[in-house]
XYZ file of N, CA, C and O in Angstrom:
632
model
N 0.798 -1.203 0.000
C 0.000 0.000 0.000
C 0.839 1.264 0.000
O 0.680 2.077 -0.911
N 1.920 1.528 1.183
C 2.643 2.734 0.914
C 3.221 2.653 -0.850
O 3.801 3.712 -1.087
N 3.220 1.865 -1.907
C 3.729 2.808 -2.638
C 2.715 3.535 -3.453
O 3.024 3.916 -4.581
N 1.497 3.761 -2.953
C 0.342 4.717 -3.393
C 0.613 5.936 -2.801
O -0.164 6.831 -3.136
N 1.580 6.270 -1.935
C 1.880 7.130 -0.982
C 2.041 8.329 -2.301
O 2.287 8.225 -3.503
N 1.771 9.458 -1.400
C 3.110 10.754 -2.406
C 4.211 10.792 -1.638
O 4.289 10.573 -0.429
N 5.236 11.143 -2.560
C 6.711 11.174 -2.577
C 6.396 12.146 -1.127
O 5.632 13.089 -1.335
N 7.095 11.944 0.807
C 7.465 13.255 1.397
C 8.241 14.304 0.769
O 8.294 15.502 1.046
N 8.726 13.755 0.033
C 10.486 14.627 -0.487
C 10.276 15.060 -2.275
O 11.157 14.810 -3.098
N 9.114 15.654 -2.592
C 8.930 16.395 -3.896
C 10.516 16.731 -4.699
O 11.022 16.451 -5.786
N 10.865 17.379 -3.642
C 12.488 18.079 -4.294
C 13.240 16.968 -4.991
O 13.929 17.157 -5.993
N 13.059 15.748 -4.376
C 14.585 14.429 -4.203
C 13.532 13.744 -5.575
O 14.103 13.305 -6.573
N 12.228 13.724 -5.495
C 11.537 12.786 -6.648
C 11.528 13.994 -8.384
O 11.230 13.767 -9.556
N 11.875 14.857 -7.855
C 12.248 15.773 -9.338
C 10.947 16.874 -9.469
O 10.717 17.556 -10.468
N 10.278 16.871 -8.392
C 8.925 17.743 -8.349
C 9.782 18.996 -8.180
O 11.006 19.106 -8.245
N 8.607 20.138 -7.890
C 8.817 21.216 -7.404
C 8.395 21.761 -6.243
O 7.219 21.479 -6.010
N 9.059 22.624 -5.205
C 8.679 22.769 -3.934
C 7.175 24.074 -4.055
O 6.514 24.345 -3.052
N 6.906 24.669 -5.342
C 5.992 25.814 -5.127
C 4.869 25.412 -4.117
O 4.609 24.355 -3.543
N 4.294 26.669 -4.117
C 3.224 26.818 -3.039
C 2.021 25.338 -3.906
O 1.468 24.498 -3.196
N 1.917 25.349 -4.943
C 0.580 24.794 -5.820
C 1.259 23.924 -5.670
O 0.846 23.278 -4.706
N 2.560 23.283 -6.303
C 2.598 21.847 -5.851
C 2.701 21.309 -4.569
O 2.447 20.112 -4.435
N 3.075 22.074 -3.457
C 2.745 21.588 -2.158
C 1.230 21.548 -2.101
O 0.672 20.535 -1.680
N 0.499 22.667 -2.531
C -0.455 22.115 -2.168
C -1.304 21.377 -2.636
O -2.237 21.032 -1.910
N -1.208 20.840 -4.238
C -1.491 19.347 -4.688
C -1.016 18.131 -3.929
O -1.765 17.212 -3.596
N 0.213 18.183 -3.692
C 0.747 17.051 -2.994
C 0.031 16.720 -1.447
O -0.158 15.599 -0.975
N -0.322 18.114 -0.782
C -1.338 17.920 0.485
C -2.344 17.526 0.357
O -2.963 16.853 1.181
N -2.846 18.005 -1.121
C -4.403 17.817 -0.727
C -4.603 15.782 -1.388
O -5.371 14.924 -0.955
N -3.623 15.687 -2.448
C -3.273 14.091 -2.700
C -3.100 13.327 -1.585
O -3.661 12.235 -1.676
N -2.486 13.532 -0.506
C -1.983 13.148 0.725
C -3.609 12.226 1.744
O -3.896 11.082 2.095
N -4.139 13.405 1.819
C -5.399 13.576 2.387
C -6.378 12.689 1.605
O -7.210 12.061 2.260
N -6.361 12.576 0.275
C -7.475 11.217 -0.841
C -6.792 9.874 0.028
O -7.394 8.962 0.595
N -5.474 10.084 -0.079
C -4.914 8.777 0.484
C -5.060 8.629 1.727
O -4.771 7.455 1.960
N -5.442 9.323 2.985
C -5.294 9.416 4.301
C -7.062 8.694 4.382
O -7.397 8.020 5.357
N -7.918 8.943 3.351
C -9.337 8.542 3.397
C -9.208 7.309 3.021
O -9.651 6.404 3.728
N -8.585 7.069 1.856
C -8.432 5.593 1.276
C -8.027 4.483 2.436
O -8.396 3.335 2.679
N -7.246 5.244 2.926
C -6.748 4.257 3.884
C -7.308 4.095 4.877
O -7.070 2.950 5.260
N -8.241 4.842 5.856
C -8.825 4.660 6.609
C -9.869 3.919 6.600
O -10.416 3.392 7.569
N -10.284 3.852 5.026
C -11.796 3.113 4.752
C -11.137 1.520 4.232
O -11.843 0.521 4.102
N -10.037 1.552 4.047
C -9.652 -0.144 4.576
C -9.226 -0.609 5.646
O -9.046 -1.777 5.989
N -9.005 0.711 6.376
C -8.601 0.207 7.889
C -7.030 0.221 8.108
O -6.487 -0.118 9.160
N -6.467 0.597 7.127
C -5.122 0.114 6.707
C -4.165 0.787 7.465
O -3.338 1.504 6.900
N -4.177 0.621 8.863
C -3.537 1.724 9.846
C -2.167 1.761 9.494
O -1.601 2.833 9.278
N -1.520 0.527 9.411
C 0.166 0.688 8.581
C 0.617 1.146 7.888
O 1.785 1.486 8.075
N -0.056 1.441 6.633
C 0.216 2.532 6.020
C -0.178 3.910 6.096
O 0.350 4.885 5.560
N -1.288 3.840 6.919
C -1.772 5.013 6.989
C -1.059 6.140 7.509
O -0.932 7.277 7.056
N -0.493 5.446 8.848
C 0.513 5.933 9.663
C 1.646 6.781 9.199
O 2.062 7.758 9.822
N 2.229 6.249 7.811
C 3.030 6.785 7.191
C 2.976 8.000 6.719
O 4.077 8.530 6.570
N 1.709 8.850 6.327
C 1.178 10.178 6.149
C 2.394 10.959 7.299
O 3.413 11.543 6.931
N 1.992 10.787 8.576
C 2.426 11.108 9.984
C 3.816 11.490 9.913
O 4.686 10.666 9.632
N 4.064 12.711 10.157
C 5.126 13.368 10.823
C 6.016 12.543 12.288
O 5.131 12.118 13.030
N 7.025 12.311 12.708
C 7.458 12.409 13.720
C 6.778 12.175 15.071
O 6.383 11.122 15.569
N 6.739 13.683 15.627
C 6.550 14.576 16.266
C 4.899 15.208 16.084
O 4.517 16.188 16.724
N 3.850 14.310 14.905
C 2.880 15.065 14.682
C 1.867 14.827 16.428
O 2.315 14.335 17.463
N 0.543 15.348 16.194
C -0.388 15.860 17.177
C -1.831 15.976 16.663
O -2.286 16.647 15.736
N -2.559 14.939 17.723
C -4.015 15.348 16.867
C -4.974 15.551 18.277
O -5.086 14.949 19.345
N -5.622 16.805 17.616
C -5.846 17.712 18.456
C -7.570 17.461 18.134
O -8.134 17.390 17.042
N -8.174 17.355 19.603
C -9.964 16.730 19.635
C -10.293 18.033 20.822
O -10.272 17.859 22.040
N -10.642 19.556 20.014
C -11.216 19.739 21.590
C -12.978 19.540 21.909
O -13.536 20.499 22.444
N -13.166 19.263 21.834
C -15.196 19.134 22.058
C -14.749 17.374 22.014
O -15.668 16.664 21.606
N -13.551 16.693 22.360
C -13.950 15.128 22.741
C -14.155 14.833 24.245
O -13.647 15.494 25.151
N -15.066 13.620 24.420
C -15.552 13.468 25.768
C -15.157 11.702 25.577
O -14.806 11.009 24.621
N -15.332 11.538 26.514
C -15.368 10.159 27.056
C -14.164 9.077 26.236
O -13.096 9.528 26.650
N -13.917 8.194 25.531
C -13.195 7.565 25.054
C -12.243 7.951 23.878
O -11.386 7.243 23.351
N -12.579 9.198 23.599
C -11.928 10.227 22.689
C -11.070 11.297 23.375
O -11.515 12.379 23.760
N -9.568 10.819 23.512
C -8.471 11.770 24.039
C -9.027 13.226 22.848
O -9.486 13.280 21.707
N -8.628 14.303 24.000
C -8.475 15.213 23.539
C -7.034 15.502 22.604
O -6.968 16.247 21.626
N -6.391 15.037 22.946
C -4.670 15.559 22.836
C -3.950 13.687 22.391
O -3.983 12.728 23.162
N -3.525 13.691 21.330
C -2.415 12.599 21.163
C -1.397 13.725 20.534
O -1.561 14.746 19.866
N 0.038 12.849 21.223
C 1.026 13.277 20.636
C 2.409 12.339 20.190
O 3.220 11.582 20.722
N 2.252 12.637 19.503
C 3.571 11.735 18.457
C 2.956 10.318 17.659
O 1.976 9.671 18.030
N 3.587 10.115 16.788
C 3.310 9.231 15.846
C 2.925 7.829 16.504
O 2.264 7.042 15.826
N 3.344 7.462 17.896
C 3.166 5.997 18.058
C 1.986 6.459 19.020
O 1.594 5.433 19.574
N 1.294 7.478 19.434
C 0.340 7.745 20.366
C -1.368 7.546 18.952
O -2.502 7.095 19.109
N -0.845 7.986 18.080
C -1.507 8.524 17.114
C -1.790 7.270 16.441
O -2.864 7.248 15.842
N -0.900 5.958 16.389
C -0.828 5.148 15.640
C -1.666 3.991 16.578
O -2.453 3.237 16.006
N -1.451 3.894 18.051
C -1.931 3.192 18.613
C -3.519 3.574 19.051
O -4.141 2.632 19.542
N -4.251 4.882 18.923
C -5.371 4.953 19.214
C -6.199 4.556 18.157
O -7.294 4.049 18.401
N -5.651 4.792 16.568
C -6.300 4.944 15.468
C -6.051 3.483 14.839
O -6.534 3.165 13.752
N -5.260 2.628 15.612
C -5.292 1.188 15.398
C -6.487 0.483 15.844
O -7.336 -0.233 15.314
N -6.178 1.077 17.352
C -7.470 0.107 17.748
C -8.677 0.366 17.767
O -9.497 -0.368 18.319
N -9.071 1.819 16.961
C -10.254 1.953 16.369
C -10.561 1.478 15.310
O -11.676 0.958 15.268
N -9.990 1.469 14.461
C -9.853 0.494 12.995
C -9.917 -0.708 13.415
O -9.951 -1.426 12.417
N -9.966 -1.541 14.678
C -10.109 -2.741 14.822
C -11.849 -2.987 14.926
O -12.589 -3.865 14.482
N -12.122 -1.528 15.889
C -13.443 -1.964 16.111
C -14.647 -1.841 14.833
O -15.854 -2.072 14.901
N -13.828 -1.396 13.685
C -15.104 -1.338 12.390
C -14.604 -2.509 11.526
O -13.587 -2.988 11.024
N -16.441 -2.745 11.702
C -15.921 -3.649 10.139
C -16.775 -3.809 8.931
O -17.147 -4.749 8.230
N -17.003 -1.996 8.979
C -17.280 -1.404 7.503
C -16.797 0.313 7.850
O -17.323 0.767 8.866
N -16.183 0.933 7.351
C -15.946 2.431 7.381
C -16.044 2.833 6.128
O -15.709 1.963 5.324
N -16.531 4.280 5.470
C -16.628 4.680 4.930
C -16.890 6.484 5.006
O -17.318 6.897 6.083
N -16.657 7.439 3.976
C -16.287 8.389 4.257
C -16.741 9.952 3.235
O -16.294 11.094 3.136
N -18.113 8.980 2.493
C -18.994 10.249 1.486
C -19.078 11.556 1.914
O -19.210 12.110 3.005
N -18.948 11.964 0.553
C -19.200 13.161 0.803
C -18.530 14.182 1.182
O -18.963 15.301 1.452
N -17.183 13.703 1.209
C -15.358 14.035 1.750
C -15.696 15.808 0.846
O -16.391 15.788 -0.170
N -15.216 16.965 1.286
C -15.171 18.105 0.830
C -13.632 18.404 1.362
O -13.356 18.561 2.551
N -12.634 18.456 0.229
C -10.936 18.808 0.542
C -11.241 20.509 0.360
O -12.092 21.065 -0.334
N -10.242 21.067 1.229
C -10.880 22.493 0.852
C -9.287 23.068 0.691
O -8.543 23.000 1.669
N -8.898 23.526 -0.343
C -7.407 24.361 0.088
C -7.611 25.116 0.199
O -8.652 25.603 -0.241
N -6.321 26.041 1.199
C -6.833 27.434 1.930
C -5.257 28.193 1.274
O -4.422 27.459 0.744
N -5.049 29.530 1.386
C -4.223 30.029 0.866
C -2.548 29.694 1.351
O -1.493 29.812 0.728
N -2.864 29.209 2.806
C -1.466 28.698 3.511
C -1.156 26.921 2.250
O -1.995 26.034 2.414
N -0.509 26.767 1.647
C -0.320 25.230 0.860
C 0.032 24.343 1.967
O 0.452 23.308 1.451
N 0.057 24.265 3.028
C 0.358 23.566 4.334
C -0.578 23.242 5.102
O -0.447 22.314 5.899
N -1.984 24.144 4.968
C -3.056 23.813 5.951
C -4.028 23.572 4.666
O -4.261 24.381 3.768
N -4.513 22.301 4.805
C -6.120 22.007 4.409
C -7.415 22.596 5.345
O -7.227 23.498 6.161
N -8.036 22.309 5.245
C -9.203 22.090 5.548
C -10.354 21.091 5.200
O -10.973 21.332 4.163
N -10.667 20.152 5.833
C -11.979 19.173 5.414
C -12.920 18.835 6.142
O -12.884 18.787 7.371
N -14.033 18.516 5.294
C -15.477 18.596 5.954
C -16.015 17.258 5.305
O -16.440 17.062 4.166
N -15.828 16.160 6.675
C -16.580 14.520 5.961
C -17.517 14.337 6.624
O -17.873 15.205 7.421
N -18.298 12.972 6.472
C -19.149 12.563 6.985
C -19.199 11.140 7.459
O -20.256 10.522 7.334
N -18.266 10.632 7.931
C -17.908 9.227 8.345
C -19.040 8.155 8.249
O -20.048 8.752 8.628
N -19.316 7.113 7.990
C -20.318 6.408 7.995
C -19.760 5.052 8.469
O -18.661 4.819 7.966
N -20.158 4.213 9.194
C -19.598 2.772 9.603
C -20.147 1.881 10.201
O -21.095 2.362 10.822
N -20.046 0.650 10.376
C -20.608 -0.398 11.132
C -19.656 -0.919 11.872
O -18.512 -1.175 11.496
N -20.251 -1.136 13.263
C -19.064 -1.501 14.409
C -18.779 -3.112 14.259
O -19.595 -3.746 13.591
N -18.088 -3.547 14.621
C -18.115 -5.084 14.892
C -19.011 -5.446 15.697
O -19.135 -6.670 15.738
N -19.773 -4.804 16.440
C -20.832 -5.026 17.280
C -21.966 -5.129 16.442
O -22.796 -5.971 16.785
N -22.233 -4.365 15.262
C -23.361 -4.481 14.277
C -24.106 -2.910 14.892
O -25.291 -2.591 14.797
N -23.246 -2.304 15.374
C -23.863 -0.864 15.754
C -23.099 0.176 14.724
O -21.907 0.306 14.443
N -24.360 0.903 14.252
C -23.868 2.212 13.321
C -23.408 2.771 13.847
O -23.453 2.818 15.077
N -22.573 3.631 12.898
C -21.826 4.833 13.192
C -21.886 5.737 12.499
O -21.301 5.328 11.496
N -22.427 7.488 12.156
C -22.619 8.084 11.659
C -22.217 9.618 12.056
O -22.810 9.767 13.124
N -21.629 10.664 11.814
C -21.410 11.716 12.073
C -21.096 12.836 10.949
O -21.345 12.670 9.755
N -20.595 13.839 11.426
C -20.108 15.019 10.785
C -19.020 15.442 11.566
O -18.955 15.599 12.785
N -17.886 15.660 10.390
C -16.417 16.314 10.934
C -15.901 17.586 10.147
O -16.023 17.579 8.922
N -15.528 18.302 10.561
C -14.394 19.317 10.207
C -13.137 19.129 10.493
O -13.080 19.345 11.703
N -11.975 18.829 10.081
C -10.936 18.936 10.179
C -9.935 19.924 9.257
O -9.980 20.220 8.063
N -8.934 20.337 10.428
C -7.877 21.121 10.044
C -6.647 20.496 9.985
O -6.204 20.119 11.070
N -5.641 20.183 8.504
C -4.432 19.514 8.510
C -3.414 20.243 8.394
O -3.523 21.142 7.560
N -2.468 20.170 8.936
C -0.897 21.106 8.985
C -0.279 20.455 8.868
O -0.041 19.666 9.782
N 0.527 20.370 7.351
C 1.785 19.438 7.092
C 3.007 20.226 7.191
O 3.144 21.431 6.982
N 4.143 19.094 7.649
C 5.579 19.985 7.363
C 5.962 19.705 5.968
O 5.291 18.925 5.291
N 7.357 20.501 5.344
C 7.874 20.833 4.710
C 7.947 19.667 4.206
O 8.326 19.813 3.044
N 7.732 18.165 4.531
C 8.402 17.070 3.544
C 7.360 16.701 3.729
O 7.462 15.481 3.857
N 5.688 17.180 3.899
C 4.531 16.892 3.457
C 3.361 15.454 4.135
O 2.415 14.780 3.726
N 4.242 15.609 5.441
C 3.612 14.418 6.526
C 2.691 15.509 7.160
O 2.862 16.698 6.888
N 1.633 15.047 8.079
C 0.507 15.705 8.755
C 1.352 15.773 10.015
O 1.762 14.783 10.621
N 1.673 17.622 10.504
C 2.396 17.160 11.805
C 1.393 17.745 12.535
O 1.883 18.276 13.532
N -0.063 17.912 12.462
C -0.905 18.479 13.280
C -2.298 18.554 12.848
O -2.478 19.343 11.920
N -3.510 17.831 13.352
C -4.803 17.475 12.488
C -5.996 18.142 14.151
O -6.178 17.566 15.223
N -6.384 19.093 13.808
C -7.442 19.424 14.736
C -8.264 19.318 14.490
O -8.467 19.988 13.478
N -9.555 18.522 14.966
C -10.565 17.674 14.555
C -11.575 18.494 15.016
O -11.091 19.156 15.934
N -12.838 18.812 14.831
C -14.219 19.042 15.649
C -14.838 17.873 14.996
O -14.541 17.480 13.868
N -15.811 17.287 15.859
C -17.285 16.713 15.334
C -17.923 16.474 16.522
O -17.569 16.766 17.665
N -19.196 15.742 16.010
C -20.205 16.293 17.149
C -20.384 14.756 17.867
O -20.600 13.641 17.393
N -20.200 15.226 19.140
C -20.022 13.805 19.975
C -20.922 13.173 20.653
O -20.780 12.549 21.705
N -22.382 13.444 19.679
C -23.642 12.819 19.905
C -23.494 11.867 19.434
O -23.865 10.858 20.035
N -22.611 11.720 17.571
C -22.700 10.477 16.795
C -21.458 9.763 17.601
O -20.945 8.985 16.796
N -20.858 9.713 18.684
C -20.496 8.316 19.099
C -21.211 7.694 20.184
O -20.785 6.709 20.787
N -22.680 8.479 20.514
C -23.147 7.824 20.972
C -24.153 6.609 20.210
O -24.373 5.438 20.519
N -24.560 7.323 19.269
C -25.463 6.304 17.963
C -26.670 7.013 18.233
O -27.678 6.719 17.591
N -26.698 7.912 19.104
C -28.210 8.758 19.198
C -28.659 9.200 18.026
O -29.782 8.739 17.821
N -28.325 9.816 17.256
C -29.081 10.254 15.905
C -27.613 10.703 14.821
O -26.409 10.904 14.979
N -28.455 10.699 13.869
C -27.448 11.019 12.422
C -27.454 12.492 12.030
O -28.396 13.062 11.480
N -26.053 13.155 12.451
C -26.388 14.861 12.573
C -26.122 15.132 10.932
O -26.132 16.298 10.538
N -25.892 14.073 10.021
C -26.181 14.714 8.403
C -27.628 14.667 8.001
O -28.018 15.413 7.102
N -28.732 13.555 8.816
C -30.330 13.692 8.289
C -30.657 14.900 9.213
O -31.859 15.157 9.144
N -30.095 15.585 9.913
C -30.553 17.154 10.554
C -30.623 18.207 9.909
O -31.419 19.110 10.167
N -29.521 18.219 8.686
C -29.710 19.171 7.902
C -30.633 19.868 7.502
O -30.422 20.760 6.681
């Protein structure tokens, strides 16, 4: 699977460092960061990941850290959530580039079935901050933390 990856290192693969190709290469990054999540494919997924990256939940409650930090904190929560689905999916994905080529912006709608046979349904906003060799060293998440209870589907609210 990583060699679906994009190149971290644009410069060393013969790309160019501009603002537009960084921010093609981010927002490519991010198709693949979905792809992978909707197979579950935490091993590669991981590889997106900076170092030193940080994913930042503030409105999380209960089994949802607010704060992970570093790649093996990040790798081990989002493992063993990927254990507990066994269907994920992710319609309706809106990539948004913003004028910084380093920060995205995206707006999904997660959809899934637990191994328990319990849905899962929500709405997210996320904010991505990659470094210079184009890993996510910082993802601040909102969504609404009714849908991990399974109480209702905040996209039929619309």
């Amino acid at each position: 699977m990583t060699e679906d990856l994009p190149s971290p290192f644009p410069d060393a693969a013969g790309g160019e460092n501009s603002d537009s190709a960084r921010r093609a290469r981010n927002i490519a990054s991010l198709r693949t960061y979905f792809r992978l999540l909707e197979d579950r494919d935490i091993d590669s997924w991981i590889e997106l990941w900076a170092d030193g990256c940080s994913v930042v939940a503030p409105y999380a409650g209960g089994r949802v850290p607010s704060l992970l930090s570093g790649r093996a904190d990040v790798y081990a929560f989002y493992r063993d959530e990927a254990d507990g689905y066994a269907r994920l999916s992710f319609p309706d994905t809106d990539i948004i580039a913003t004028d910084d080529p380093d920060r995205v912006v995206v707006h999904w709608y997660p959809r899934g079935e637990l191994t328990d046979g319990t849905r899962y349904q929500n709405e997210n906003i996320g904010i991505f901050e990659f470094d210079a060799d184009g890993r996510i060293r910082r993802f601040t998440e909102f969504f609404n933390p009714l849908g991990l209870t399974g109480r209702s589907d905040p996209a039929d609210e619309r």
